[in-house]
Coordinates of C-alpha atoms and ligand atoms in Angstrom, one line a residue:
M1 CA 0.0 0.0 0.0
F2 CA 1.4 3.5 -1.0
H3 CA 0.0 7.0 -0.7
F4 CA -0.9 8.6 -4.0
D5 CA -3.6 11.2 -4.2
F6 CA -3.8 12.5 -7.8
R7 CA -6.2 15.2 -6.8
N8 CA -4.2 16.7 -4.0
D9 CA -0.6 15.6 -3.8
E10 CA 1.6 18.7 -3.4
A11 CA 4.2 17.2 -5.7
L12 CA 1.8 17.5 -8.6
R13 CA 1.8 21.3 -8.3
Q14 CA 5.2 22.0 -9.8
D15 CA 6.3 19.3 -12.2
P16 CA 3.7 16.6 -12.1
W17 CA 5.4 14.4 -14.7
A18 CA 8.8 14.3 -12.9
Y19 CA 6.9 13.1 -9.8
L20 CA 4.7 10.6 -11.7
A21 CA 7.8 9.1 -13.3
T22 CA 8.9 8.1 -9.8
L23 CA 5.8 5.8 -9.6
D24 CA 7.9 3.5 -11.8
D25 CA 9.6 2.4 -8.5
L26 CA 6.3 1.1 -7.2
P27 CA 4.5 -2.2 -8.0
D28 CA 2.7 -2.6 -11.3
I29 CA -0.6 -2.2 -9.4
F30 CA -0.8 -0.8 -5.9
F31 CA -3.5 0.3 -3.5
S32 CA -3.7 3.9 -2.3
P33 CA -5.7 4.6 0.9
D34 CA -6.3 8.2 -0.4
L35 CA -9.5 9.4 -2.0
G36 CA -11.6 6.8 -0.3
G37 CA -9.1 4.0 -1.3
Y38 CA -8.4 2.9 -4.9
W39 CA -6.0 0.9 -7.1
V40 CA -3.4 2.6 -9.2
V41 CA -1.9 1.0 -12.3
T42 CA 1.6 2.0 -13.2
R43 CA 2.4 0.0 -16.4
A44 CA 1.3 1.2 -19.9
A45 CA 0.4 -2.3 -21.0
L46 CA -1.8 -2.9 -17.9
I47 CA -3.4 0.6 -18.2
D48 CA -4.2 -0.4 -21.8
D49 CA -5.8 -3.6 -20.4
V50 CA -7.9 -1.6 -17.9
F51 CA -9.2 0.6 -20.7
S52 CA -9.9 -2.4 -23.0
R53 CA -11.1 -5.1 -20.6
H54 CA -14.7 -3.8 -19.9
D55 CA -15.6 -7.3 -18.7
L56 CA -13.3 -6.7 -15.7
F57 CA -13.2 -2.9 -15.4
T58 CA -16.6 -1.2 -15.8
A59 CA -17.0 2.4 -16.9
T60 CA -20.3 2.7 -15.2
S61 CA -18.5 4.1 -12.1
L62 CA -15.8 6.5 -13.3
A63 CA -15.4 9.0 -10.5
I64 CA -12.6 8.7 -7.9
P65 CA -13.7 9.3 -5.2
K66 CA -17.0 7.7 -6.0
I67 CA -19.9 10.1 -6.5
E68 CA -23.3 8.7 -5.5
N69 CA -26.1 9.2 -8.1
A70 CA -23.7 10.7 -10.7
P71 CA -25.4 11.6 -14.0
V72 CA -25.0 8.9 -16.7
L73 CA -23.1 10.5 -19.6
I74 CA -23.5 8.8 -22.9
P75 CA -21.4 7.0 -24.1
N76 CA -18.6 7.2 -21.5
H77 CA -20.5 5.7 -18.6
L78 CA -21.9 2.7 -20.5
D79 CA -20.2 -0.6 -21.1
P80 CA -20.6 -2.6 -24.3
P81 CA -23.0 -3.8 -25.5
A82 CA -25.2 -0.8 -24.3
H83 CA -22.3 1.5 -25.3
T84 CA -21.9 0.2 -28.8
A85 CA -24.9 1.6 -30.5
Y86 CA -24.4 5.1 -29.1
R87 CA -20.7 5.0 -30.0
K88 CA -21.5 4.0 -33.6
L89 CA -24.1 6.6 -33.8
M90 CA -21.9 9.4 -32.5
A91 CA -18.8 8.4 -34.5
G92 CA -20.8 8.0 -37.7
S93 CA -22.8 11.1 -37.4
M94 CA -21.7 13.8 -34.9
F95 CA -18.0 13.2 -35.5
S96 CA -18.4 12.4 -39.2
P97 CA -16.5 14.6 -41.8
R98 CA -19.8 16.1 -42.8
A99 CA -20.6 17.2 -39.2
L100 CA -17.1 18.6 -38.8
A101 CA -17.0 20.4 -42.2
G102 CA -15.5 23.8 -41.8
L103 CA -13.6 22.8 -38.6
E104 CA -10.1 23.5 -40.2
E105 CA -11.1 26.9 -41.5
D106 CA -13.0 27.9 -38.4
T107 CA -10.2 26.9 -36.1
R108 CA -7.6 28.8 -38.1
R109 CA -9.9 31.9 -38.2
F110 CA -10.6 31.8 -34.5
A111 CA -6.9 31.2 -33.6
R112 CA -5.8 34.2 -35.7
A113 CA -8.4 36.4 -34.2
L114 CA -7.4 35.4 -30.7
F115 CA -3.7 36.1 -31.5
H116 CA -4.6 39.6 -32.9
A117 CA -6.6 40.4 -29.8
F118 CA -3.5 39.8 -27.5
P119 CA -1.9 42.9 -26.1
S120 CA 1.4 43.6 -28.1
G121 CA 4.0 40.9 -27.5
R122 CA 2.4 39.2 -24.5
C123 CA -0.6 37.2 -23.3
E124 CA -1.9 35.2 -20.4
F125 CA -2.1 32.0 -22.5
V126 CA -4.5 30.0 -20.4
H127 CA -7.3 32.5 -20.4
D128 CA -6.6 34.5 -23.5
F129 CA -6.3 31.4 -25.8
A130 CA -6.5 27.9 -24.3
Y131 CA -9.9 28.4 -22.7
R132 CA -11.2 30.4 -25.7
L133 CA -10.5 28.4 -28.8
P134 CA -12.1 25.1 -27.7
I135 CA -15.3 26.6 -26.4
D136 CA -15.8 28.9 -29.4
I137 CA -15.2 25.9 -31.8
F138 CA -17.6 23.7 -29.8
L139 CA -20.4 26.3 -29.5
S140 CA -20.1 27.0 -33.3
M141 CA -20.3 23.3 -34.2
M142 CA -23.4 23.0 -32.0
G143 CA -24.9 26.0 -33.6
A144 CA -25.0 27.8 -30.2
D145 CA -24.5 31.5 -29.6
L146 CA -21.0 32.4 -28.6
A147 CA -22.6 34.6 -26.0
H148 CA -23.0 31.4 -23.9
R149 CA -19.2 31.1 -23.6
D150 CA -18.8 32.5 -20.1
E151 CA -21.7 30.6 -18.6
C152 CA -20.3 27.4 -20.1
L153 CA -16.7 28.1 -18.9
A154 CA -18.0 28.8 -15.4
F155 CA -19.6 25.4 -15.0
I156 CA -16.8 23.6 -16.7
K157 CA -14.4 25.1 -14.2
G158 CA -16.7 24.1 -11.4
I159 CA -16.8 20.5 -12.6
F160 CA -13.1 20.1 -13.2
R161 CA -11.6 22.5 -10.7
G162 CA -14.0 22.3 -7.8
R163 CA -12.0 22.0 -4.6
T164 CA -14.8 20.0 -2.9
V165 CA -17.4 17.4 -4.0
E166 CA -20.0 20.2 -3.4
E167 CA -18.3 22.5 -5.9
T168 CA -18.0 19.8 -8.5
T169 CA -21.6 18.8 -8.0
A170 CA -22.7 22.5 -8.3
G171 CA -20.8 22.6 -11.6
F172 CA -22.7 19.5 -12.8
H173 CA -26.0 21.0 -11.8
A174 CA -25.3 24.3 -13.6
A175 CA -24.2 22.4 -16.7
H176 CA -27.4 20.3 -16.5
A177 CA -29.6 23.4 -16.1
F178 CA -27.9 25.2 -19.0
T179 CA -28.1 22.3 -21.4
T180 CA -31.7 21.5 -20.5
R181 CA -32.7 25.1 -21.3
W182 CA -30.6 25.4 -24.4
L183 CA -31.7 22.1 -25.9
T184 CA -35.4 22.8 -25.2
E185 CA -35.1 26.1 -27.1
Q186 CA -33.3 24.5 -30.0
L187 CA -35.7 21.6 -30.3
A188 CA -38.7 24.0 -30.4
D189 CA -37.4 25.0 -33.9
P190 CA -34.7 22.5 -34.8
D191 CA -34.4 23.6 -38.5
A192 CA -33.3 27.1 -37.3
N193 CA -30.1 25.6 -36.0
Q194 CA -27.5 24.7 -38.7
G195 CA -24.7 23.7 -36.4
G196 CA -23.1 20.5 -37.9
M197 CA -23.0 18.6 -34.7
F198 CA -26.5 19.6 -33.5
R199 CA -28.0 18.7 -36.9
A200 CA -26.2 15.3 -36.8
M201 CA -27.6 14.6 -33.3
V202 CA -31.1 15.6 -34.3
E203 CA -31.1 13.5 -37.5
A204 CA -29.3 10.5 -35.9
R205 CA -31.2 7.2 -35.6
I206 CA -30.7 4.6 -33.0
E207 CA -32.4 1.2 -33.6
G208 CA -34.6 3.0 -36.1
R209 CA -35.8 5.8 -33.9
S210 CA -34.6 9.4 -33.1
L211 CA -32.7 10.1 -29.9
N212 CA -35.0 11.2 -27.1
F213 CA -34.5 14.4 -25.1
E214 CA -32.8 12.6 -22.2
E215 CA -30.3 11.0 -24.6
M216 CA -29.5 14.3 -26.4
L217 CA -29.1 16.0 -23.0
S218 CA -26.7 13.3 -21.8
I219 CA -24.7 13.4 -25.0
T220 CA -24.4 17.2 -25.0
L221 CA -23.4 17.2 -21.3
M222 CA -20.8 14.6 -22.1
L223 CA -19.3 16.7 -24.9
L224 CA -19.3 19.8 -22.8
S225 CA -17.6 18.1 -19.9
G226 CA -15.2 15.8 -21.9
G227 CA -14.3 18.0 -24.8
L228 CA -13.3 21.4 -23.5
D229 CA -11.2 21.2 -20.3
T230 CA -9.2 18.4 -21.9
I231 CA -8.1 20.4 -24.9
T232 CA -7.5 23.5 -22.8
S233 CA -5.3 21.5 -20.4
Q234 CA -3.3 19.9 -23.2
M235 CA -2.7 23.3 -24.8
T236 CA -1.3 24.8 -21.7
H237 CA 1.4 22.1 -21.2
I238 CA 2.4 22.0 -24.8
M239 CA 2.9 25.8 -25.0
R240 CA 4.7 25.9 -21.7
F241 CA 7.1 23.2 -22.9
L242 CA 7.7 25.0 -26.2
A243 CA 8.2 28.4 -24.5
E244 CA 10.9 26.7 -22.4
S245 CA 12.6 24.8 -25.2
P246 CA 13.8 27.0 -28.0
K247 CA 15.3 24.0 -29.8
H248 CA 12.0 22.1 -30.1
R249 CA 10.2 25.3 -31.0
A250 CA 12.7 26.3 -33.7
F251 CA 12.4 22.8 -35.2
L252 CA 8.6 23.2 -35.5
V253 CA 8.7 26.7 -36.9
D254 CA 11.2 25.5 -39.6
N255 CA 9.4 22.2 -40.2
P256 CA 5.6 22.8 -39.9
D257 CA 4.9 19.5 -41.7
A258 CA 6.5 17.7 -38.7
I259 CA 3.9 19.2 -36.3
P260 CA 1.4 16.2 -36.4
V261 CA 4.2 13.7 -35.5
A262 CA 5.7 16.1 -32.9
L263 CA 2.2 16.6 -31.4
E264 CA 1.9 12.9 -30.6
E265 CA 5.2 12.9 -28.7
M266 CA 4.0 15.8 -26.7
L267 CA 0.6 14.1 -26.0
R268 CA 2.6 11.2 -24.7
R269 CA 5.0 13.2 -22.6
F270 CA 2.3 15.5 -21.2
G271 CA -0.6 13.2 -20.5
I272 CA -3.3 14.9 -18.5
S273 CA -6.2 12.5 -17.6
F274 CA -6.7 10.3 -14.5
I275 CA -9.4 8.0 -15.7
G276 CA -11.5 5.9 -13.3
R277 CA -13.0 2.4 -13.6
A278 CA -14.4 0.0 -11.1
A279 CA -13.9 -3.7 -10.7
A280 CA -16.9 -5.3 -12.3
D281 CA -16.8 -8.4 -10.0
D282 CA -14.4 -10.2 -7.6
F283 CA -11.5 -11.4 -9.7
T284 CA -7.7 -11.7 -9.8
F285 CA -5.8 -9.7 -12.4
E286 CA -2.0 -9.7 -12.6
G287 CA -1.8 -11.4 -9.2
V288 CA -3.9 -8.7 -7.5
T289 CA -7.3 -9.6 -6.0
F290 CA -10.0 -7.0 -6.8
R291 CA -13.3 -6.8 -5.1
K292 CA -16.4 -5.8 -6.9
G293 CA -16.8 -2.0 -7.0
D294 CA -13.1 -1.3 -6.1
P295 CA -12.1 1.9 -7.9
V296 CA -9.2 1.7 -10.3
C297 CA -7.2 4.6 -11.8
A298 CA -5.8 4.3 -15.3
A299 CA -3.9 7.5 -15.8
T300 CA -2.7 8.6 -19.2
P301 CA 0.2 10.6 -17.7
I302 CA 1.5 7.5 -15.9
A303 CA 1.1 5.4 -19.0
G304 CA 3.1 7.9 -21.1
L305 CA 6.0 7.8 -18.6
D306 CA 6.4 4.0 -18.3
P307 CA 10.1 3.4 -19.3
R308 CA 9.3 -0.2 -20.4
A309 CA 7.1 1.3 -23.1
F310 CA 9.0 4.6 -23.7
P311 CA 12.8 4.5 -22.9
D312 CA 14.0 7.7 -21.3
P313 CA 10.4 8.8 -20.9
L314 CA 10.9 12.3 -19.7
A315 CA 12.9 13.3 -22.8
V316 CA 10.8 14.9 -25.6
D317 CA 12.0 13.2 -28.8
F318 CA 10.0 14.1 -31.9
G319 CA 11.7 11.1 -33.6
R320 CA 10.5 8.6 -31.0
G321 CA 8.0 6.9 -33.3
G322 CA 10.6 6.3 -36.0
E323 CA 11.4 8.5 -39.0
G324 CA 8.3 10.5 -39.8
R325 CA 6.0 8.2 -37.8
R326 CA 3.7 9.0 -34.9
V327 CA 4.5 7.5 -31.5
K328 CA 1.7 5.3 -30.2
H329 CA 0.5 6.4 -26.8
L330 CA -2.6 6.2 -24.5
G331 CA -3.2 9.9 -24.2
F332 CA -6.7 9.5 -25.7
G333 CA -7.3 6.2 -23.9
S334 CA -7.9 2.9 -25.8
G335 CA -10.5 0.2 -26.3
P336 CA -14.2 0.9 -26.6
H337 CA -14.0 4.3 -25.1
L338 CA -11.0 5.6 -27.1
C339 CA -11.6 9.4 -27.3
I340 CA -14.2 10.1 -29.9
G341 CA -13.0 13.8 -30.0
A342 CA -9.4 12.9 -30.8
Y343 CA -9.6 14.3 -34.4
L344 CA -11.2 17.5 -33.1
A345 CA -8.5 17.9 -30.4
R346 CA -5.6 17.1 -32.7
T347 CA -6.9 19.6 -35.3
Q348 CA -7.1 22.4 -32.7
L349 CA -3.7 21.6 -31.2
R350 CA -2.0 21.4 -34.6
I351 CA -3.6 24.7 -35.8
M352 CA -2.6 26.3 -32.5
L353 CA 1.1 25.5 -33.2
E354 CA 0.9 26.4 -36.9
E355 CA -0.7 29.8 -36.3
L356 CA 1.0 30.8 -33.0
L357 CA 4.6 29.7 -33.2
P358 CA 5.7 31.6 -36.3
R359 CA 4.0 34.7 -34.8
M360 CA 5.9 34.5 -31.5
P361 CA 9.6 34.8 -32.2
G362 CA 11.7 34.7 -29.0
L363 CA 8.8 33.2 -27.1
R364 CA 9.4 32.8 -23.4
I365 CA 7.6 32.7 -20.1
A366 CA 7.4 36.1 -18.6
P367 CA 10.3 36.5 -16.1
G368 CA 9.2 36.1 -12.5
A369 CA 6.0 34.3 -13.4
T370 CA 4.9 31.5 -11.1
I371 CA 3.8 28.5 -13.1
E372 CA 1.7 26.1 -11.2
N373 CA -0.3 23.1 -12.1
M374 CA -4.0 22.9 -11.0
R375 CA -4.7 19.4 -9.9
G376 CA -7.9 17.4 -10.5
A377 CA -9.1 14.6 -12.9
T378 CA -7.2 16.5 -15.6
M379 CA -4.1 18.5 -15.0
M380 CA -4.0 22.1 -16.3
L381 CA -1.7 25.1 -15.7
H382 CA -3.2 27.9 -13.5
S383 CA -1.8 30.6 -15.7
L384 CA 0.9 30.9 -18.3
P385 CA 2.1 34.5 -18.9
L386 CA 4.0 34.5 -22.3
E387 CA 6.2 37.1 -24.0
W388 CA 7.7 37.3 -27.5
Q389 CA 9.4 39.9 -29.7
Q390 CA 7.1 42.1 -31.8
G391 CA 7.5 41.4 -35.6
Ligands
HEM1 C1 -6.6 16.9 -25.9 C2 -7.9 16.7 -25.7 C3 -8.5 15.4 -25.2 C4 -8.0 14.4 -24.4 C5 -6.6 14.3 -23.8 C6 -9.0 13.4 -24.3 C7 -8.9 12.2 -23.5 C8 -9.8 11.2 -23.5 C9 -9.6 10.0 -22.9 C10 -8.4 9.5 -22.1 C11 -10.8 9.2 -23.0 C12 -11.1 7.8 -22.6 C13 -12.0 7.9 -21.3 C14 -12.3 6.5 -20.8 O1 -11.7 5.5 -21.2 O2 -13.2 6.5 -19.9 C15 -11.7 10.1 -23.8 C16 -13.0 9.7 -24.1 C17 -13.9 10.6 -24.7 N1 -13.7 11.9 -25.2 FE1 -11.9 12.8 -25.1 N2 -10.1 13.8 -24.9 C18 -9.9 15.0 -25.5 C19 -10.7 15.8 -26.3 C20 -12.0 15.5 -26.5 C21 -12.9 16.3 -27.3 C22 -12.6 17.6 -28.1 C23 -14.2 15.7 -27.3 C24 -15.5 16.1 -27.9 C25 -15.9 17.3 -28.1 C26 -14.0 14.5 -26.5 C27 -15.0 13.6 -26.2 C28 -14.8 12.4 -25.6 C29 -15.9 11.4 -25.5 C30 -17.4 11.6 -25.9 C31 -15.3 10.3 -24.9 C32 -16.0 9.0 -24.5 C33 -16.0 8.1 -25.6 C34 -16.7 6.7 -25.4 O3 -17.1 6.5 -24.2 O4 -16.9 6.0 -26.3 N3 -12.7 14.4 -26.1 N4 -11.1 11.3 -24.1

């Protein structure tokens, strides 16, 4: 038994990955008495198993510590076979090329507009960019008014950054109230909304019928809670790293075609998500006896730092996957719940680098700035004041 509290450990505040890399010294699976007691898996191959073996590790209880009567978010909180039909429907319609048409152009346009709105030669990257781009893209794809931005960001921060169960629960309630109100308005005149994702959801068929209101509500809440804080968090760590590593930054400015491959290495190195599961029954796995309901943490940052899967794991090596090839990692999970928004996330991250890096010569973190990680189920920087030379 070892203490590890991914929500509160002080060591996660400064350089979480350096600390998480030390878990390599611990057993492949260990029990932590923190957060109500839960299992932590430290090997990439076993974390992959936890994601994939839904017969052993159920997604119906994801929160660590457990939340009683947590809302069921489709499709993440369902196991196959219930999960399968929704997953197919979402992948085939809401995340189809047709529903995402215009994503590339919109993302580029929004990214440029955000850059031009920065004060000259500096920004506070977390709030001026990383929070803004994903929410504006999401609201646009849902055909929602951008005026809802602040309300949405407030409840997303509550859900992910709440310091107590009460604050997190209040975030969920606010998200539920907003989504109920917004969907009710949209469904009163669905043809008036031309957002690609909204239209796909309204036109989708499951077992020959349309989605009902509760299903649409659950899916929309899932996308709001799964698809925004994650991209924002990932953006903050990647920009921090590049601001501190002129060598890697210069390479990407000189070789923009290498950005997609480099991005995968940064997604591996700076994993952000502590994903929960629960033992589906009493069983023994890798010599460990699990009891039905035991919470299990499969963390993508821990998977990315496993030296058996990634030698010298703390080094950022854009060539790690082999010449011109993407390194395979678990940053978007794996198995039935593999992130459905990965294409959306990769597009925004790539365009962020393509649009911002060439416009920020001499990029650096503002001298004297305190850079701290906010803890939680995903890790994000609190703030990231950046400076660069004016062109
Ligand atoms: C860098 C950004 C992102 C990261 C790191 C990320 C990470 C993940 C991970 C690790 C999972 C697996 C969860 C599990 O196994 O329980 C997941 C699932 C999911 N993600 Fe993402 N995600 C990102 C962006 C997005 C975006 C932009 C969306 C949509 C707008 C999205 C929607 C979802 C959904 C719906 C699932 C559940 C899929 C299922 O249950 O079949 N994610 N994500």
